[in-house]
mmCIF file of C-alpha atoms and ligand atoms in Angstrom:
data_model
loop_
_atom_site.group_PDB
_atom_site.id
_atom_site.type_symbol
_atom_site.label_atom_id
_atom_site.label_comp_id
_atom_site.label_asym_id
_atom_site.label_seq_id
_atom_site.Cartn_x
_atom_site.Cartn_y
_atom_site.Cartn_z
ATOM 1 C CA MET C 1 3.905 16.512 -6.939
ATOM 2 C CA GLU C 2 1.306 16.252 -4.987
ATOM 3 C CA LEU C 3 0.995 12.899 -3.793
ATOM 4 C CA ASP C 4 4.897 12.707 -3.243
ATOM 5 C CA ASN C 5 5.628 11.142 0.008
ATOM 6 C CA GLN C 6 2.267 9.488 0.279
ATOM 7 C CA VAL C 7 1.017 5.813 -0.514
ATOM 8 C CA ALA C 8 -1.837 4.921 -2.240
ATOM 9 C CA LEU C 9 -3.879 1.231 -2.341
ATOM 10 C CA VAL C 10 -6.036 0.781 -4.927
ATOM 11 C CA THR C 11 -7.876 -2.463 -5.049
ATOM 12 C CA GLY C 12 -8.489 -4.372 -8.011
ATOM 13 C CA GLY C 13 -5.720 -2.096 -9.813
ATOM 14 C CA THR C 14 -4.827 -4.940 -12.212
ATOM 15 C CA ALA C 15 -7.042 -4.051 -14.884
ATOM 16 C CA GLY C 16 -9.855 -1.396 -16.120
ATOM 17 C CA ILE C 17 -11.041 1.845 -13.824
ATOM 18 C CA GLY C 18 -8.441 0.409 -11.155
ATOM 19 C CA LEU C 19 -4.958 0.080 -13.358
ATOM 20 C CA GLU C 20 -5.926 3.728 -15.282
ATOM 21 C CA THR C 21 -6.426 4.888 -11.339
ATOM 22 C CA ALA C 22 -2.900 3.493 -9.986
ATOM 23 C CA ARG C 23 -1.004 4.934 -13.347
ATOM 24 C CA GLY C 24 -2.877 8.091 -12.275
ATOM 25 C CA LEU C 25 -1.519 7.801 -8.611
ATOM 26 C CA ALA C 26 1.911 6.798 -10.060
ATOM 27 C CA ALA C 27 2.175 10.005 -11.834
ATOM 28 C CA ALA C 28 1.087 12.003 -9.281
ATOM 29 C CA GLY C 29 3.548 10.849 -7.403
ATOM 30 C CA ALA C 30 2.168 8.369 -5.163
ATOM 31 C CA GLU C 31 3.971 5.059 -4.283
ATOM 32 C CA VAL C 32 0.820 2.475 -5.418
ATOM 33 C CA VAL C 33 0.056 -0.871 -4.229
ATOM 34 C CA ILE C 34 -2.274 -2.691 -6.469
ATOM 35 C CA THR C 35 -4.244 -5.852 -5.720
ATOM 36 C CA GLY C 36 -6.118 -8.476 -7.770
ATOM 37 C CA ARG C 37 -6.717 -12.307 -7.661
ATOM 38 C CA ASP C 38 -4.879 -13.144 -10.724
ATOM 39 C CA VAL C 39 -0.744 -12.745 -10.185
ATOM 40 C CA GLU C 40 -0.050 -12.928 -13.765
ATOM 41 C CA ARG C 41 -2.331 -10.518 -14.086
ATOM 42 C CA GLY C 42 -0.770 -8.381 -11.412
ATOM 43 C CA LYS C 43 2.500 -8.576 -12.408
ATOM 44 C CA GLN C 44 2.006 -7.789 -15.684
ATOM 45 C CA ALA C 45 -0.072 -4.541 -14.432
ATOM 46 C CA VAL C 46 2.954 -3.645 -12.155
ATOM 47 C CA ASP C 47 5.323 -3.645 -15.398
ATOM 48 C CA THR C 48 2.796 -1.463 -17.711
ATOM 49 C CA ILE C 49 2.732 1.267 -14.707
ATOM 50 C CA ASP C 50 6.214 1.280 -13.941
ATOM 51 C CA THR C 51 7.568 1.023 -16.798
ATOM 52 C CA ILE C 52 11.000 2.480 -15.694
ATOM 53 C CA GLY C 53 11.199 -0.448 -13.084
ATOM 54 C CA SER C 54 11.447 2.271 -10.171
ATOM 55 C CA GLY C 55 10.026 -0.191 -7.664
ATOM 56 C CA ARG C 56 7.466 2.345 -6.732
ATOM 57 C CA VAL C 57 4.308 0.110 -7.781
ATOM 58 C CA ARG C 58 3.808 -3.521 -5.868
ATOM 59 C CA PHE C 59 1.413 -5.962 -6.342
ATOM 60 C CA VAL C 60 -0.269 -7.913 -3.168
ATOM 61 C CA GLN C 61 -2.859 -10.859 -4.424
ATOM 62 C CA ALA C 62 -5.870 -10.817 -2.332
ATOM 63 C CA ASP C 63 -9.635 -11.790 -2.844
ATOM 64 C CA LEU C 64 -11.755 -9.070 -1.405
ATOM 65 C CA SER C 65 -14.702 -11.783 -0.808
ATOM 66 C CA ASP C 66 -12.312 -13.522 1.367
ATOM 67 C CA LEU C 67 -12.120 -11.474 4.629
ATOM 68 C CA ALA C 68 -8.415 -13.697 5.974
ATOM 69 C CA SER C 69 -7.537 -12.339 2.491
ATOM 70 C CA VAL C 70 -8.534 -8.794 3.459
ATOM 71 C CA ALA C 71 -6.853 -8.744 6.572
ATOM 72 C CA ALA C 72 -3.668 -10.270 4.868
ATOM 73 C CA LEU C 73 -3.962 -7.066 2.380
ATOM 74 C CA ALA C 74 -4.348 -4.702 5.124
ATOM 75 C CA GLU C 75 -0.872 -6.143 6.726
ATOM 76 C CA GLN C 76 0.804 -6.298 3.772
ATOM 77 C CA ALA C 77 0.129 -3.257 2.388
ATOM 78 C CA GLY C 78 -0.101 -0.905 5.298
ATOM 79 C CA PRO C 79 -0.177 2.118 6.006
ATOM 80 C CA VAL C 80 -1.274 4.106 3.640
ATOM 81 C CA ASP C 81 -2.682 7.349 3.271
ATOM 82 C CA VAL C 82 -5.245 7.017 -0.009
ATOM 83 C CA LEU C 83 -7.236 4.006 -0.255
ATOM 84 C CA VAL C 84 -9.485 3.425 -3.453
ATOM 85 C CA ASN C 85 -12.208 0.620 -2.919
ATOM 86 C CA ASN C 86 -12.782 -0.575 -6.602
ATOM 87 C CA ALA C 87 -12.129 -4.053 -6.764
ATOM 88 C CA GLY C 88 -15.757 -5.436 -7.523
ATOM 89 C CA SER C 89 -17.878 -8.024 -8.624
ATOM 90 C CA PHE C 90 -20.937 -7.117 -11.321
ATOM 91 C CA PRO C 91 -22.828 -10.638 -12.620
ATOM 92 C CA ALA C 92 -26.132 -10.135 -13.482
ATOM 93 C CA ALA C 93 -29.146 -12.214 -13.039
ATOM 94 C CA PRO C 94 -32.622 -11.719 -12.507
ATOM 95 C CA THR C 95 -34.090 -11.479 -9.093
ATOM 96 C CA VAL C 96 -35.766 -14.956 -9.544
ATOM 97 C CA GLU C 97 -32.994 -16.829 -10.827
ATOM 98 C CA GLN C 98 -30.442 -15.230 -8.224
ATOM 99 C CA ASP C 99 -28.801 -18.016 -6.258
ATOM 100 C CA VAL C 100 -27.603 -17.725 -2.662
ATOM 101 C CA PRO C 101 -23.964 -18.237 -3.021
ATOM 102 C CA GLY C 102 -23.809 -15.281 -6.187
ATOM 103 C CA PHE C 103 -25.866 -12.915 -3.511
ATOM 104 C CA GLU C 104 -23.211 -13.650 -0.922
ATOM 105 C CA MET C 105 -20.149 -13.291 -3.201
ATOM 106 C CA VAL C 106 -21.086 -10.100 -4.653
ATOM 107 C CA PHE C 107 -21.970 -8.275 -1.148
ATOM 108 C CA ASN C 108 -18.819 -9.956 0.116
ATOM 109 C CA THR C 109 -17.093 -8.420 -2.165
ATOM 110 C CA ASN C 110 -18.661 -4.764 -2.860
ATOM 111 C CA VAL C 111 -19.472 -4.503 0.634
ATOM 112 C CA ARG C 112 -18.036 -6.295 3.422
ATOM 113 C CA GLY C 113 -14.318 -6.744 2.154
ATOM 114 C CA PRO C 114 -14.235 -2.833 1.374
ATOM 115 C CA TYR C 115 -15.760 -2.235 5.243
ATOM 116 C CA PHE C 116 -13.242 -4.390 7.170
ATOM 117 C CA LEU C 117 -10.524 -3.136 4.890
ATOM 118 C CA VAL C 118 -11.263 0.604 5.376
ATOM 119 C CA ALA C 119 -11.607 -0.292 9.379
ATOM 120 C CA MET C 120 -8.359 -1.784 9.513
ATOM 121 C CA LEU C 121 -6.501 0.766 7.813
ATOM 122 C CA VAL C 122 -8.268 4.037 8.811
ATOM 123 C CA PRO C 123 -6.786 3.917 12.174
ATOM 124 C CA HIS C 124 -3.494 4.840 10.593
ATOM 125 C CA MET C 125 -4.737 7.766 8.677
ATOM 126 C CA LEU C 126 -6.561 9.201 11.876
ATOM 127 C CA GLU C 127 -3.585 8.851 13.763
ATOM 128 C CA GLN C 128 -1.744 10.750 11.427
ATOM 129 C CA GLY C 129 -4.145 13.271 10.550
ATOM 130 C CA ARG C 130 -4.517 12.749 6.996
ATOM 131 C CA GLY C 131 -6.427 10.046 4.445
ATOM 132 C CA ALA C 132 -8.493 10.178 1.735
ATOM 133 C CA ILE C 133 -10.652 7.159 0.994
ATOM 134 C CA VAL C 134 -12.612 6.907 -3.031
ATOM 135 C CA ASN C 135 -15.122 4.517 -2.934
ATOM 136 C CA VAL C 136 -16.037 3.690 -6.567
ATOM 137 C CA THR C 137 -19.757 3.049 -6.689
ATOM 138 C CA THR C 138 -21.905 3.258 -10.000
ATOM 139 C CA LEU C 139 -24.933 5.023 -12.224
ATOM 140 C CA ALA C 140 -27.070 1.689 -10.851
ATOM 141 C CA THR C 141 -26.984 3.207 -7.605
ATOM 142 C CA LEU C 142 -29.945 5.591 -8.490
ATOM 143 C CA LYS C 143 -30.842 3.717 -11.897
ATOM 144 C CA GLY C 144 -33.076 0.613 -11.878
ATOM 145 C CA TYR C 145 -31.417 -1.532 -14.351
ATOM 146 C CA PRO C 146 -33.100 -5.220 -14.841
ATOM 147 C CA GLY C 147 -30.639 -8.122 -13.769
ATOM 148 C CA ALA C 148 -28.534 -5.869 -11.485
ATOM 149 C CA SER C 149 -30.558 -6.003 -8.504
ATOM 150 C CA VAL C 150 -27.860 -7.546 -6.147
ATOM 151 C CA TYR C 151 -25.182 -5.055 -7.826
ATOM 152 C CA SER C 152 -26.455 -2.115 -7.584
ATOM 153 C CA ALA C 153 -27.970 -3.019 -4.003
ATOM 154 C CA SER C 154 -24.562 -3.531 -2.905
ATOM 155 C CA LYS C 155 -23.025 -0.384 -4.445
ATOM 156 C CA SER C 156 -25.958 1.293 -2.861
ATOM 157 C CA ALA C 157 -24.746 0.205 0.564
ATOM 158 C CA LEU C 158 -21.111 1.604 -0.477
ATOM 159 C CA ALA C 159 -22.491 4.804 -1.316
ATOM 160 C CA SER C 160 -24.680 5.243 1.997
ATOM 161 C CA LEU C 161 -20.714 4.124 3.535
ATOM 162 C CA THR C 162 -19.048 7.164 1.599
ATOM 163 C CA ARG C 163 -21.537 9.315 3.736
ATOM 164 C CA THR C 164 -21.201 7.461 7.321
ATOM 165 C CA TRP C 165 -17.225 7.055 6.794
ATOM 166 C CA ALA C 166 -17.375 10.672 5.621
ATOM 167 C CA VAL C 167 -18.615 11.911 8.974
ATOM 168 C CA GLU C 168 -17.116 9.314 10.850
ATOM 169 C CA PHE C 169 -13.619 9.970 10.091
ATOM 170 C CA ALA C 170 -13.628 13.695 9.771
ATOM 171 C CA PRO C 171 -11.856 16.281 9.810
ATOM 172 C CA HIS C 172 -8.742 14.754 8.851
ATOM 173 C CA VAL C 173 -9.649 11.688 6.345
ATOM 174 C CA ARG C 174 -11.941 12.438 3.547
ATOM 175 C CA VAL C 175 -14.248 9.918 1.574
ATOM 176 C CA ASN C 176 -16.097 10.237 -1.130
ATOM 177 C CA SER C 177 -17.185 7.978 -3.828
ATOM 178 C CA VAL C 178 -17.104 8.274 -7.890
ATOM 179 C CA ALA C 179 -20.121 6.914 -9.590
ATOM 180 C CA PRO C 180 -19.083 5.236 -13.256
ATOM 181 C CA GLY C 181 -21.732 5.068 -16.141
ATOM 182 C CA SER C 182 -21.047 2.071 -18.564
ATOM 183 C CA THR C 183 -17.527 2.129 -19.505
ATOM 184 C CA ARG C 184 -15.766 -0.065 -21.871
ATOM 185 C CA THR C 185 -13.398 -1.984 -19.796
ATOM 186 C CA GLU C 186 -12.206 -6.046 -20.060
ATOM 187 C CA GLY C 187 -14.247 -7.069 -17.239
ATOM 188 C CA VAL C 188 -17.593 -5.321 -18.375
ATOM 189 C CA LEU C 189 -17.152 -7.244 -21.642
ATOM 190 C CA VAL C 190 -16.930 -10.402 -20.185
ATOM 191 C CA GLU C 191 -19.975 -9.820 -17.620
ATOM 192 C CA TRP C 192 -22.510 -7.839 -20.428
ATOM 193 C CA GLY C 193 -20.625 -7.974 -23.981
ATOM 194 C CA GLU C 194 -21.314 -5.215 -25.968
ATOM 195 C CA GLY C 195 -24.538 -4.795 -24.817
ATOM 196 C CA VAL C 196 -22.654 -1.666 -22.446
ATOM 197 C CA GLU C 197 -22.141 -0.224 -25.642
ATOM 198 C CA GLU C 198 -25.914 0.353 -26.047
ATOM 199 C CA LEU C 199 -26.160 1.642 -22.638
ATOM 200 C CA GLY C 200 -23.798 4.000 -23.451
ATOM 201 C CA ARG C 201 -25.595 5.336 -26.566
ATOM 202 C CA ALA C 202 -29.005 5.988 -24.362
ATOM 203 C CA MET C 203 -27.161 8.374 -22.195
ATOM 204 C CA PRO C 204 -26.267 12.260 -23.079
ATOM 205 C CA LEU C 205 -22.855 12.342 -24.730
ATOM 206 C CA GLY C 206 -23.745 9.244 -26.860
ATOM 207 C CA ARG C 207 -21.102 6.781 -25.603
ATOM 208 C CA THR C 208 -19.501 4.420 -23.061
ATOM 209 C CA GLY C 209 -16.400 5.958 -20.762
ATOM 210 C CA ARG C 210 -13.242 5.136 -20.911
ATOM 211 C CA ALA C 211 -11.175 3.392 -17.821
ATOM 212 C CA ARG C 212 -8.911 6.767 -18.195
ATOM 213 C CA GLU C 213 -11.538 9.283 -17.960
ATOM 214 C CA ILE C 214 -12.948 7.599 -14.754
ATOM 215 C CA ALA C 215 -9.715 7.311 -13.091
ATOM 216 C CA GLU C 216 -9.344 11.066 -13.594
ATOM 217 C CA ALA C 217 -12.234 11.667 -11.207
ATOM 218 C CA VAL C 218 -10.844 9.240 -8.843
ATOM 219 C CA VAL C 219 -7.154 10.642 -8.355
ATOM 220 C CA PHE C 220 -8.619 14.316 -8.020
ATOM 221 C CA LEU C 221 -10.422 12.957 -5.098
ATOM 222 C CA ALA C 222 -7.627 11.432 -3.675
ATOM 223 C CA SER C 223 -5.460 14.259 -4.327
ATOM 224 C CA PRO C 224 -4.901 17.890 -1.859
ATOM 225 C CA ARG C 225 -7.209 19.724 -4.876
ATOM 226 C CA ALA C 226 -10.286 18.081 -3.627
ATOM 227 C CA SER C 227 -8.836 19.105 0.210
ATOM 228 C CA TYR C 228 -12.909 20.516 0.799
ATOM 229 C CA VAL C 229 -14.777 17.984 -1.207
ATOM 230 C CA THR C 230 -15.717 15.041 1.603
ATOM 231 C CA GLY C 231 -18.954 12.335 1.946
ATOM 232 C CA SER C 232 -19.679 13.627 -2.045
ATOM 233 C CA THR C 233 -20.218 11.756 -5.108
ATOM 234 C CA ILE C 234 -18.506 12.805 -8.981
ATOM 235 C CA HIS C 235 -20.764 11.212 -11.349
ATOM 236 C CA VAL C 236 -18.823 10.331 -14.514
ATOM 237 C CA ASP C 237 -21.789 8.887 -17.153
ATOM 238 C CA GLY C 238 -21.907 10.634 -19.888
ATOM 239 C CA GLY C 239 -24.874 12.504 -18.334
ATOM 240 C CA GLY C 240 -26.366 9.566 -16.914
ATOM 241 C CA THR C 241 -27.950 10.768 -14.015
ATOM 242 C CA ALA C 242 -29.386 14.084 -15.676
ATOM 243 C CA VAL C 243 -31.539 12.020 -17.574
HETATM 244 N N1 LIG B 301 -17.141 -1.142 -16.246
HETATM 245 C C1 LIG B 301 -18.438 -0.313 -15.845
HETATM 246 O O1 LIG B 301 -19.268 -0.308 -16.850
HETATM 247 C C2 LIG B 301 -18.516 0.107 -14.304
HETATM 248 C C3 LIG B 301 -19.306 1.034 -14.409
HETATM 249 C C4 LIG B 301 -19.725 1.539 -13.226
HETATM 250 C C5 LIG B 301 -19.037 0.753 -12.100
HETATM 251 N N2 LIG B 301 -17.962 -0.081 -12.315
HETATM 252 C C6 LIG B 301 -17.028 -0.436 -10.796
HETATM 253 O O2 LIG B 301 -15.709 0.113 -11.284
HETATM 254 C C7 LIG B 301 -15.078 -0.628 -10.776
HETATM 255 C C8 LIG B 301 -14.219 -1.408 -11.629
HETATM 256 O O3 LIG B 301 -14.851 -1.828 -12.492
HETATM 257 P P1 LIG B 301 -14.045 -2.112 -14.239
HETATM 258 O O4 LIG B 301 -15.190 -2.310 -15.150
HETATM 259 O O5 LIG B 301 -12.801 -1.665 -14.268
HETATM 260 O O6 LIG B 301 -13.787 -4.040 -13.482
HETATM 261 P P2 LIG B 301 -12.518 -5.123 -14.172
HETATM 262 O O7 LIG B 301 -11.939 -4.307 -15.489
HETATM 263 O O8 LIG B 301 -13.196 -6.470 -14.243
HETATM 264 O O9 LIG B 301 -11.377 -5.091 -13.316
HETATM 265 C C9 LIG B 301 -11.469 -5.421 -12.075
HETATM 266 C C10 LIG B 301 -10.611 -5.588 -10.872
HETATM 267 O O10 LIG B 301 -10.705 -6.063 -10.038
HETATM 268 C C11 LIG B 301 -10.315 -7.296 -9.389
HETATM 269 N N3 LIG B 301 -11.298 -7.934 -8.707
HETATM 270 C C12 LIG B 301 -12.460 -8.715 -9.158
HETATM 271 N N4 LIG B 301 -12.799 -9.329 -8.172
HETATM 272 C C13 LIG B 301 -12.076 -9.005 -7.019
HETATM 273 C C14 LIG B 301 -12.080 -9.639 -5.975
HETATM 274 N N5 LIG B 301 -12.900 -10.807 -5.396
HETATM 275 N N6 LIG B 301 -11.334 -9.627 -5.068
HETATM 276 C C15 LIG B 301 -9.805 -8.862 -5.599
HETATM 277 N N7 LIG B 301 -9.930 -8.044 -6.773
HETATM 278 C C16 LIG B 301 -10.936 -8.341 -7.465
HETATM 279 C C17 LIG B 301 -10.058 -7.691 -10.918
HETATM 280 O O11 LIG B 301 -8.749 -8.593 -10.701
HETATM 281 P P3 LIG B 301 -8.726 -10.061 -10.875
HETATM 282 O O12 LIG B 301 -9.618 -10.315 -11.575
HETATM 283 O O13 LIG B 301 -7.262 -10.651 -11.131
HETATM 284 O O14 LIG B 301 -9.099 -10.214 -9.460
HETATM 285 C C18 LIG B 301 -9.661 -6.055 -11.498
HETATM 286 O O15 LIG B 301 -8.190 -5.928 -11.075
HETATM 287 C C19 LIG B 301 -16.289 -2.050 -10.072
HETATM 288 O O16 LIG B 301 -15.867 -1.393 -8.399
HETATM 289 C C20 LIG B 301 -17.465 -1.835 -10.887
HETATM 290 O O17 LIG B 301 -18.161 -2.345 -10.185
HETATM 291 C C21 LIG B 301 -17.610 -0.438 -13.408
#
């Protein structure tokens, strides 16, 4: 299989897009490490991916907004061949009502956490001359959504890092992004409620995405099938970028 003998780390791999990505990477032969803050959810996710109990999927508890936790994660998960920066925080607030702790939490989770996780894990990839990093960003890096100012700005930073890292870590480590549109996941329903369906209806394909549909693009970019792709973004948004 195309990811045989490779270790993949998926942050936020216990739910939604991350869980489906972890499932896809495991199916492609990778040994998979998933993370999240909730230990119980982590254990359940491992069981749903590794249905035969092979032990090739493991959970490491980590909070991406906390630098000490990011360092502990790099220690416990590494070395890895594939890193998917998927864990994200997306609370909505109008700019005039945004508080400072909320602003910092979003940037610490969506930018600072992945930044230092990459800094800790990429030396091994560079040393072995092989690696793939996939950052999960959003359609909101390109479109204005009221209430999504901090979230969109944080994911735009991650989109920018994708390009810098692609150049900085070339030629052996590839770095790409997947930018989902409105995708029906547990997390998005908690934060945005059924309003997410309205956003989906406004897309040319007329519906929200499914986590599995986003994961397909992530697994492709992580795989050798994408061997000539770096610094790019795959938009999986039902046509959202086209309108
Ligand atoms: N769903 C959408 O419409 C959509 C659209 C565009 C982009 N995205 C992006 O796609 C990614 C996944 O979204 P999703 O909808 O699949 O989310 P989800 O269903 O809420 O799942 C989020 C995952 O991330 C983990 N997580 C959240 N905050 C964390 C933190 N501070 N530290 C460590 N882990 C954390 C969660 O586990 P714990 O809660 O246990 O920590 C969970 O495993 C995010 O980056 C999001 O911004 C989503």
